Tab-separated table of C-alpha atoms in Angstrom:
chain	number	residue	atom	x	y	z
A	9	UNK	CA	-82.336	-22.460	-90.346
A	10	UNK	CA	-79.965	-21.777	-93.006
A	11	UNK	CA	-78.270	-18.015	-92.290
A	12	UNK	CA	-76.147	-16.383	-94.818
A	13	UNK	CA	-73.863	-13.737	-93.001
A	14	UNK	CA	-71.984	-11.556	-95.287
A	15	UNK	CA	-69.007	-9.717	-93.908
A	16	UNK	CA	-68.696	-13.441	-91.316
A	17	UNK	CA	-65.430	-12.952	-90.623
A	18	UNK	CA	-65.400	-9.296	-89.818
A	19	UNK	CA	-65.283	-8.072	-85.872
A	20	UNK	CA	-68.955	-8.358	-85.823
A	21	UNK	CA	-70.306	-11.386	-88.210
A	22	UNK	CA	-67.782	-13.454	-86.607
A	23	UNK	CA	-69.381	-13.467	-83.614
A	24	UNK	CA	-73.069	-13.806	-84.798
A	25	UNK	CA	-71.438	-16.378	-86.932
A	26	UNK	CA	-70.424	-18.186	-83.072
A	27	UNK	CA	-73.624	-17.809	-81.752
A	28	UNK	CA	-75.601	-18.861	-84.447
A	29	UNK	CA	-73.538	-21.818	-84.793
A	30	UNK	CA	-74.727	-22.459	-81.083
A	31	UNK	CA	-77.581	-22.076	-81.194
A	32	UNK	CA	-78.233	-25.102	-84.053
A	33	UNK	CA	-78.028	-22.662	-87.195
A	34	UNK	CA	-76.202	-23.905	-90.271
A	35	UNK	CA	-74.445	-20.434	-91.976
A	36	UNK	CA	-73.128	-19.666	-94.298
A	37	UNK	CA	-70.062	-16.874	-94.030
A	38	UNK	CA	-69.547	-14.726	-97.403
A	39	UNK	CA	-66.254	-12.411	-96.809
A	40	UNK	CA	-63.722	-10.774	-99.184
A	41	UNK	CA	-60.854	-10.316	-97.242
A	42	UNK	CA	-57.466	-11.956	-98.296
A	43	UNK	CA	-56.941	-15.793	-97.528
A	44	UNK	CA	-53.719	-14.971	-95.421
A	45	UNK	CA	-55.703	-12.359	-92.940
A	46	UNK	CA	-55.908	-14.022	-89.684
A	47	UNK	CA	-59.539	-13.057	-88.812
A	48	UNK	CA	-60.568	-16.194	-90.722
A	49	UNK	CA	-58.890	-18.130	-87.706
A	50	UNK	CA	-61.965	-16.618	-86.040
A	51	UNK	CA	-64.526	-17.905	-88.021
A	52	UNK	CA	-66.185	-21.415	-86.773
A	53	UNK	CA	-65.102	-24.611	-88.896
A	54	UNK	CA	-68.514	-25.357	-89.285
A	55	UNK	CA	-69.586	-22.930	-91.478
A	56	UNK	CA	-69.634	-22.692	-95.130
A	57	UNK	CA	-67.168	-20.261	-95.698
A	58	UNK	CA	-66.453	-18.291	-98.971
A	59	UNK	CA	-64.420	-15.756	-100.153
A	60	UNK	CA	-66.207	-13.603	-102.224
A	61	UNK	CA	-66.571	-9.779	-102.717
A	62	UNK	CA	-70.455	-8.563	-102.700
A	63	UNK	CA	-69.977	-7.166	-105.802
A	64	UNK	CA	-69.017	-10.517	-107.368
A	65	UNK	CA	-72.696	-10.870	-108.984
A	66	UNK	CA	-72.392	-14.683	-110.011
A	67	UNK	CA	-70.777	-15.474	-106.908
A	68	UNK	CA	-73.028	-13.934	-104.309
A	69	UNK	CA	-75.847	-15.439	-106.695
A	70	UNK	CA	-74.660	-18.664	-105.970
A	71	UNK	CA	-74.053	-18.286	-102.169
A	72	UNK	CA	-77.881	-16.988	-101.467
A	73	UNK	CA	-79.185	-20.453	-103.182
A	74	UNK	CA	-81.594	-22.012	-100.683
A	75	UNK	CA	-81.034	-19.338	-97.793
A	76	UNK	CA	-83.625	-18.925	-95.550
A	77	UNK	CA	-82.299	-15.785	-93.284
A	78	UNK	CA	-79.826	-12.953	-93.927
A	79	UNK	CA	-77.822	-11.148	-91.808
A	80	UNK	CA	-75.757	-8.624	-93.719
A	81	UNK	CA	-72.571	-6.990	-91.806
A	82	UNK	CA	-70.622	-6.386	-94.347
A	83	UNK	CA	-69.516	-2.622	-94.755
A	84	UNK	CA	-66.682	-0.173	-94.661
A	85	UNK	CA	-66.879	1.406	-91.649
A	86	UNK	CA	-66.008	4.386	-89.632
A	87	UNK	CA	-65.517	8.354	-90.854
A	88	UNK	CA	-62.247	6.977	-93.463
A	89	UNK	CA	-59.806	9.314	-93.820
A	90	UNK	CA	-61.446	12.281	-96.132
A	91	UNK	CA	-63.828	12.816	-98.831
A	92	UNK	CA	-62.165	11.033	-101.487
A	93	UNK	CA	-63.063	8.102	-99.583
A	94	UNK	CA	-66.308	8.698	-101.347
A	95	UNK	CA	-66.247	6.008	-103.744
A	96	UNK	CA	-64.758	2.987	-101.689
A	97	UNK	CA	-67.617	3.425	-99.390
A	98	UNK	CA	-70.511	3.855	-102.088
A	99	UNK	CA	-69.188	0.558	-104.128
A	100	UNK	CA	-68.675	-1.422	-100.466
A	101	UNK	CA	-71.572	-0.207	-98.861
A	102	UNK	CA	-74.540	1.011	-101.647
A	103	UNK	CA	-73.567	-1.499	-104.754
A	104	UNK	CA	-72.526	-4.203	-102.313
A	105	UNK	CA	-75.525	-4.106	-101.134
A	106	UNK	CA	-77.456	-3.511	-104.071
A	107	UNK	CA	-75.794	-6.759	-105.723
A	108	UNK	CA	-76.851	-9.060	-102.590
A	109	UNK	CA	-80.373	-7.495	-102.653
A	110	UNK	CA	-80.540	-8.318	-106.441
A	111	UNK	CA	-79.649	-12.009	-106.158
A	112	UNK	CA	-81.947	-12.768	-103.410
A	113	UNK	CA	-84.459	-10.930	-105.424
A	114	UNK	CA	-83.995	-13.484	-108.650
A	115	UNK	CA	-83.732	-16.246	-105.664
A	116	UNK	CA	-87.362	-15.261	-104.716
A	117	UNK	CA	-85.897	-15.110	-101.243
A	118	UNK	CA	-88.890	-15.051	-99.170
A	119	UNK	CA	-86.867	-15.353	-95.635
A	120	UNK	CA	-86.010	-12.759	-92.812
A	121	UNK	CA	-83.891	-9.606	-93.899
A	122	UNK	CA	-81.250	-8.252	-91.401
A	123	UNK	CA	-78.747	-5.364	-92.080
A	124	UNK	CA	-76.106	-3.861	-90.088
A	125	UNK	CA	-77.012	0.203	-89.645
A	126	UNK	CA	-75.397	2.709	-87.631
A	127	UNK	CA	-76.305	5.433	-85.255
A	128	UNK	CA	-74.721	7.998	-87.514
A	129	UNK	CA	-78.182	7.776	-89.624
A	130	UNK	CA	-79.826	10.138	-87.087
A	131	UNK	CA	-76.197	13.008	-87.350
A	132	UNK	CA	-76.410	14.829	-83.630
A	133	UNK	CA	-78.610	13.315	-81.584
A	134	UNK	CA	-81.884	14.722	-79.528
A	135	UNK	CA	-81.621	17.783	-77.640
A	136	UNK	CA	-84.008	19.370	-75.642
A	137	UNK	CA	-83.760	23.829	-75.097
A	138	UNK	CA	-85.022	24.985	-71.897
A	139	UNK	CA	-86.953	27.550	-73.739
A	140	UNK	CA	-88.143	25.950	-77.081
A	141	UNK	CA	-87.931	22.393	-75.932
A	142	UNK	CA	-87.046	19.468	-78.557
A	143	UNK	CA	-84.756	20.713	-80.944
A	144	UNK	CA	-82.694	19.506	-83.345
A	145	UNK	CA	-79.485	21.521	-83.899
A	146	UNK	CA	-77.607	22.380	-87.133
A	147	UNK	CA	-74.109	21.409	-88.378
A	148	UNK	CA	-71.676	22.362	-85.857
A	149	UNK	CA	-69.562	25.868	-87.293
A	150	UNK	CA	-65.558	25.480	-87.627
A	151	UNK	CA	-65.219	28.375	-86.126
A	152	UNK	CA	-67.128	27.686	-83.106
A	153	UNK	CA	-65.230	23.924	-82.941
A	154	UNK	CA	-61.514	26.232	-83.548
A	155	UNK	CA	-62.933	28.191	-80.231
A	156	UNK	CA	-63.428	25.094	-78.026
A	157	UNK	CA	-67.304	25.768	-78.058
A	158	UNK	CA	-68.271	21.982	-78.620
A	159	UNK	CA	-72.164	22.095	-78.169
A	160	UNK	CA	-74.202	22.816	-80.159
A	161	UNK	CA	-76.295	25.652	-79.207
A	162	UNK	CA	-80.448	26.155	-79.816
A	163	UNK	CA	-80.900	26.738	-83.667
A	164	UNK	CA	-83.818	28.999	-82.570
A	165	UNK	CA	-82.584	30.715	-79.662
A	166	UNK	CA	-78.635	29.665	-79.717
A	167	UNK	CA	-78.879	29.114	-75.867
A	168	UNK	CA	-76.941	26.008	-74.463
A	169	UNK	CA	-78.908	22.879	-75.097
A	170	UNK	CA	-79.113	19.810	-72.108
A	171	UNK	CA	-78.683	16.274	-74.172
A	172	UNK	CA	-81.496	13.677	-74.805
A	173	UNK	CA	-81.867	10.138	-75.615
A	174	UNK	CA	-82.995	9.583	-79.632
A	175	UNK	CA	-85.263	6.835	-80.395
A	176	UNK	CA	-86.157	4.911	-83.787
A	177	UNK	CA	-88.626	7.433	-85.238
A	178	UNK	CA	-86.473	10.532	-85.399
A	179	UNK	CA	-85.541	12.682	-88.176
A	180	UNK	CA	-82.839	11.321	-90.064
A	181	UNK	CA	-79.694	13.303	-90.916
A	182	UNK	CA	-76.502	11.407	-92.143
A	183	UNK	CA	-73.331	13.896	-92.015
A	184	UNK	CA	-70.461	12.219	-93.444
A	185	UNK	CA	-70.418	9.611	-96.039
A	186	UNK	CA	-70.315	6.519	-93.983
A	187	UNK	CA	-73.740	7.826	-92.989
A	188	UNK	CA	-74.772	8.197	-95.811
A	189	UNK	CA	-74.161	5.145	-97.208
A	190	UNK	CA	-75.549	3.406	-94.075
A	191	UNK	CA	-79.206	5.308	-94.884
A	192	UNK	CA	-79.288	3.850	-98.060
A	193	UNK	CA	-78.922	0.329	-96.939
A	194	UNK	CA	-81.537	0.903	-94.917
A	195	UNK	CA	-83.184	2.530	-97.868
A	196	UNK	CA	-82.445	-0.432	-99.689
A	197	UNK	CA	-83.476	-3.084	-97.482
A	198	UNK	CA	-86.556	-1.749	-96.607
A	199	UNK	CA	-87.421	-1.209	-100.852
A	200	UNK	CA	-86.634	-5.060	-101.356
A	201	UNK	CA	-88.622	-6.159	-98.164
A	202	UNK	CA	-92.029	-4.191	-99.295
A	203	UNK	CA	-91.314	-5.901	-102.788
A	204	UNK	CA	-90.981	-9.114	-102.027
A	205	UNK	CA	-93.246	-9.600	-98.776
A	206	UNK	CA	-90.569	-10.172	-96.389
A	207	UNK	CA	-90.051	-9.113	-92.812
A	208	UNK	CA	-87.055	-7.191	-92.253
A	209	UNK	CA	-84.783	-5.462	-89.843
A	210	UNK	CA	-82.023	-2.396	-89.459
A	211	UNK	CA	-79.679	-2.734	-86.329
A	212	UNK	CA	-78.734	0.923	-85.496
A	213	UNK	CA	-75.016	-0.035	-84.156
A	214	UNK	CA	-74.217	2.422	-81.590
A	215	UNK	CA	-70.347	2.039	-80.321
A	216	UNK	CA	-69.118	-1.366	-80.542
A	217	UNK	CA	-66.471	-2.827	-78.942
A	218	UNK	CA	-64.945	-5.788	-77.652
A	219	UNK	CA	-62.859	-8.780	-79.196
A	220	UNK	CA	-61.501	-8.962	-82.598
A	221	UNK	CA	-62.295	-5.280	-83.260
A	222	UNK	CA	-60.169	-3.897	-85.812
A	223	UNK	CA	-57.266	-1.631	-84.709
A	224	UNK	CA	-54.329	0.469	-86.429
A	225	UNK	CA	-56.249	1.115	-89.447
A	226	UNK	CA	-58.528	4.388	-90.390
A	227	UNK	CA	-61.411	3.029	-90.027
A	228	UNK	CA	-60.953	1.949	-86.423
A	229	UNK	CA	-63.520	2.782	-83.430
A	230	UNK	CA	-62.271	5.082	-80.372
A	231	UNK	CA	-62.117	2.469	-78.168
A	232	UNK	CA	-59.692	0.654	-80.419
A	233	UNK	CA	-57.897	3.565	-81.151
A	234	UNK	CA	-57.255	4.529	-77.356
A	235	UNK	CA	-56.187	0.666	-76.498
A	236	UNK	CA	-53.524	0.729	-79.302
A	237	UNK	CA	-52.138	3.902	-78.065
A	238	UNK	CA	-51.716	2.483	-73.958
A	239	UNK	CA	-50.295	-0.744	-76.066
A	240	UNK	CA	-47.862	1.579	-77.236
A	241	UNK	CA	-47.151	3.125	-73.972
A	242	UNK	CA	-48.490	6.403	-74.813
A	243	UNK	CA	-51.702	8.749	-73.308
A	244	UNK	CA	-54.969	8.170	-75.260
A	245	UNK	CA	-55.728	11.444	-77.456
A	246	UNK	CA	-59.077	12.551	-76.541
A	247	UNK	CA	-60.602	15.220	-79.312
A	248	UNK	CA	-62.235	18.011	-77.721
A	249	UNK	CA	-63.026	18.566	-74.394
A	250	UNK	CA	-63.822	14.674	-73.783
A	251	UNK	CA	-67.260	15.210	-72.936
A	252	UNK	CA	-68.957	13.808	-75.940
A	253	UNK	CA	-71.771	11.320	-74.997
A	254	UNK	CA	-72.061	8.268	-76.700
A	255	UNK	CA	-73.564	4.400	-76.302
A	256	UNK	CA	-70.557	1.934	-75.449
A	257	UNK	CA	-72.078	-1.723	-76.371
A	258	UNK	CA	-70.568	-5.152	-76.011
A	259	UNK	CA	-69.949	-6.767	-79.396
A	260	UNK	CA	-71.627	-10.157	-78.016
A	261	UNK	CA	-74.233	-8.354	-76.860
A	262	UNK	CA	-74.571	-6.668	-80.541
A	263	UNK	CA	-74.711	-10.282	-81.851
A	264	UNK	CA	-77.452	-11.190	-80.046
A	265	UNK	CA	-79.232	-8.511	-81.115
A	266	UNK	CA	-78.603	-9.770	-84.268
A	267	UNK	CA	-79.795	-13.456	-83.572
A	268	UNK	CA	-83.346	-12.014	-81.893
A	269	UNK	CA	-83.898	-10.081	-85.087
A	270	UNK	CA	-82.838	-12.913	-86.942
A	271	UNK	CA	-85.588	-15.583	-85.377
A	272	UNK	CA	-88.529	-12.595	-84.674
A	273	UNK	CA	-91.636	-13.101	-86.689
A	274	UNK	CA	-92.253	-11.438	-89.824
A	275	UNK	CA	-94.275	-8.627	-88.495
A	276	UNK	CA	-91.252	-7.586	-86.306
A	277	UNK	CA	-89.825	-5.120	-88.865
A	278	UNK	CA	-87.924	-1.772	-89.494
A	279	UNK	CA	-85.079	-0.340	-87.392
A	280	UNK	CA	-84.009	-0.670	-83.739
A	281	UNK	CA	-81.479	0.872	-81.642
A	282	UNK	CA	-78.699	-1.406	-80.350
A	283	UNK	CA	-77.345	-0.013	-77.391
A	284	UNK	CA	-76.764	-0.633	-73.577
A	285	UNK	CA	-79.090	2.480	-72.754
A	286	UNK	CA	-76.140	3.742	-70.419
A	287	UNK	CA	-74.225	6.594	-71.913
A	288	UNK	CA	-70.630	7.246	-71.610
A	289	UNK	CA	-68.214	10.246	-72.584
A	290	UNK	CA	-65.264	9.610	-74.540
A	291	UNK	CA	-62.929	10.820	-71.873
A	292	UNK	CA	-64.786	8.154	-69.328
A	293	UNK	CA	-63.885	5.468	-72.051
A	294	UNK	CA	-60.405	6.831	-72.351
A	295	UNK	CA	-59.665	6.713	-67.957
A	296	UNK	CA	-61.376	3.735	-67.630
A	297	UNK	CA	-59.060	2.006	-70.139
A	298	UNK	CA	-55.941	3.326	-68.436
A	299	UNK	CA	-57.361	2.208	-65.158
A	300	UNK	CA	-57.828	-0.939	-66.656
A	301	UNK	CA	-54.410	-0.592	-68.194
A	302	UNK	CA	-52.586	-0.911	-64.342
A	303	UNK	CA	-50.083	1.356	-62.847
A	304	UNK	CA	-47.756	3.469	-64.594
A	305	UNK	CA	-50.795	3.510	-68.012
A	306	UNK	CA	-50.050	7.272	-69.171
A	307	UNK	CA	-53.044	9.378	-67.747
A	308	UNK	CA	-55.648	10.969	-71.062
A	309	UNK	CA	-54.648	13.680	-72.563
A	310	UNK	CA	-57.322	15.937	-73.336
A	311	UNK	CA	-56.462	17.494	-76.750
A	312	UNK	CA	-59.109	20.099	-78.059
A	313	UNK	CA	-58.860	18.968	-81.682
A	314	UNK	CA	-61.870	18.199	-83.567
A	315	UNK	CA	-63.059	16.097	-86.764
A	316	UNK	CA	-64.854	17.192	-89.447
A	317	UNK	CA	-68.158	14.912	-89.943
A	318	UNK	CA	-68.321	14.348	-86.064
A	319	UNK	CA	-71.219	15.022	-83.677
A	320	UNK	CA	-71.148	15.995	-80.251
A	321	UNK	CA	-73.998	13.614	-78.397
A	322	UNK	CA	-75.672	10.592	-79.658
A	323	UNK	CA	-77.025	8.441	-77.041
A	324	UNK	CA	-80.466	6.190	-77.774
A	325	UNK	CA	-83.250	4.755	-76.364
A	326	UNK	CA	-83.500	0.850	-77.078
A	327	UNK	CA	-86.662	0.383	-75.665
A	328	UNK	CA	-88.110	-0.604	-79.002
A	329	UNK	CA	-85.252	-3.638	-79.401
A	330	UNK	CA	-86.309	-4.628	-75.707
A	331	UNK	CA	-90.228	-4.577	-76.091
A	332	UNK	CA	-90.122	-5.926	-79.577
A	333	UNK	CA	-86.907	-8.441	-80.032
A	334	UNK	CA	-86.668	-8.963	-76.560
A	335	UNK	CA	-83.397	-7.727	-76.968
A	336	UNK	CA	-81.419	-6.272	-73.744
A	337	UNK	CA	-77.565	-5.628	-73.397
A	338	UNK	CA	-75.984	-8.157	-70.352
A	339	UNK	CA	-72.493	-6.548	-70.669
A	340	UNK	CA	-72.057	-3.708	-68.313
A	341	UNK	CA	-69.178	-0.695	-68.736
A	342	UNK	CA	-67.079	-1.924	-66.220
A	343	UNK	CA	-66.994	-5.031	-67.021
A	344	UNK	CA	-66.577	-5.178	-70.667
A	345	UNK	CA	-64.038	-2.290	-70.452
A	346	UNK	CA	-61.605	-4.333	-68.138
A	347	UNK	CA	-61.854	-7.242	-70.533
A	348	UNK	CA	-61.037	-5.430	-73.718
A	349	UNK	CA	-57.959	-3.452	-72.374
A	350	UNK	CA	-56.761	-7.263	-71.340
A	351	UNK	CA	-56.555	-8.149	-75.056
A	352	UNK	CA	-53.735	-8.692	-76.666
């Protein structure tokens, strides 16, 4: 099968790129970063590799010419820096993927649609009030966060509220811009595929990590950020109290999620969770990478700030990836934990 990957030389696409390549696949790899950046030493020789930017029209026309699967990763990622972010992410993320879309539409692409998504779609995630039961809580108040009062109480009753597990079919509610722009590719995806008869798929990334992921920049994952700071001989910086919950997944295990949605039939469509179903809290990540770290690794230090745009608990269920891709996570905490602190 022929596989275009867009964004195949990113922390992700380069290694569904690897195991695609295994697995008898011939792909092609559309990214736009510069020729000197040395993620493309990352990128298998075998593939046809271009450097193009998604909103290149005649370009990514060209690349999706006798296609017959499509995996799109690439995205700008993470919460940025501050609003005026705002328009980098809504060319990268909504016209990026509006352009591709459009091209394999005048292709009369008739293959398997995949696109990257994010657990940030769903905002906070499922909650359950000992009183009112499910619930789904409001925006968390500055005032409350300047207080140190980090969960979110009942929006009915405002009494404390015990975390839940979210799965595919709850309400949506993107609160930052990333979000946002991840809904719409979903949006988008899912417009094109009930045009044009084709099966398709969203991967709800929860928190990725593992080799190759980006690090130093503003758009880097916790995990990332907390390695770089032990690298540097300081204490991680954990925001809050630490105790936010959240879905730590292996990035080869996220590509193989990838390559079952990839290969499922047609009838196999709309969004999954892609998670290890064992929640963490930040500050577990944070002591098990200084334990992974060795002696003398600066203990966490537990901060109390807070970002704007950021939830408290968002853990999933990905029972429907497991009973419908077949798709289960092999890489436990533990182990892929010690592994990524060993980077260099």
């Amino acid at each position: 099968m022929r596989v275009l990957v867009t964004g195949g030389a990113g922390f992700i696409g380069s290694h569904l790129v690897d195991q695609l390549v295994a697995g008898g696949h011939e792909v092609v790899v559309l990214d736009r970063r510069a020729e000197d950046d040395p993620a493309w030493a990352d990128v298998d020789g075998s593939a046809d590799v271009r450097r193009v930017d998604l909103t290149d029209v005649g370009a990514v026309a060209r690349a999706v010419e006798g296609v017959e699967a499509v995996s799109h990763q690439a995205a700008r990622v993470g919460l940025g820096v501050d609003f005026d972010d705002v328009v980098d992410y809504a060319t990268d993320n909504d016209l990026g993927t509006a352009v591709l879309l459009q091209a394999l539409w005048r292709a009369r692409f008739a293959g398997r649609l995949v696109v990257a998504s994010s657990m940030v779609v769903y905002g906070e995630g499922a909650y359950t009030c000992p009183t009112h039961g499910a619930v789904r809580p409001g925006v968390r108040r500055p005032e409350a966060l300047d207080a140190g009062r980090f969960e979110p109480p009942c929006p009915v009753c405002g009494e404390a509220l015990a975390p839940a597990t979210i799965d595919e079919d709850a309400p949506l509610d993107p609160r930052n811009t990333y979000a946002a722009t991840k809904l719409h590719t979903e949006h988008l995806a899912q417009t094109y595929a009930r045009e044009a008869g084709v099966g398709w798929a969203a991967l709800r990334y929860h928190n990725v990590y593992g080799p190759r992921m980006p690090r130093d920049t503003p758009y880097a994952g916790v995990a990332s950020i907390f390695r770089s700071e032990l690298a540097a001989g300081r204490a991680p910086q954990v925001t809050e109290d630490g105790g936010q919950r959240r879905d730590f997944v292996h990035v080869t295990d996220v590509a193989r999620a990838n390559v079952a949605a990839l290969e499922a039939p047609p009838e196999v469509t709309g969004p999954f969770n892609v998670a290890s179903g064992t929640p963490h809290t930040v500050l577990d990540l944070a002591h098990a990478l200084v334990d992974a770290a060795g002696p003398g690794a600066p203990a966490p230090v537990v901060t109390g700030a807070w970002r704007g745009g950021d939830v408290r608990h968002i853990t999933a269920s990905p029972a429907r990836a497991a009973t419908r891709l077949g798709f289960e996570a092999r890489v436990t905490f533990a182990e892929g934990m010690a592994g990524f602190a060993a980077e260099t």
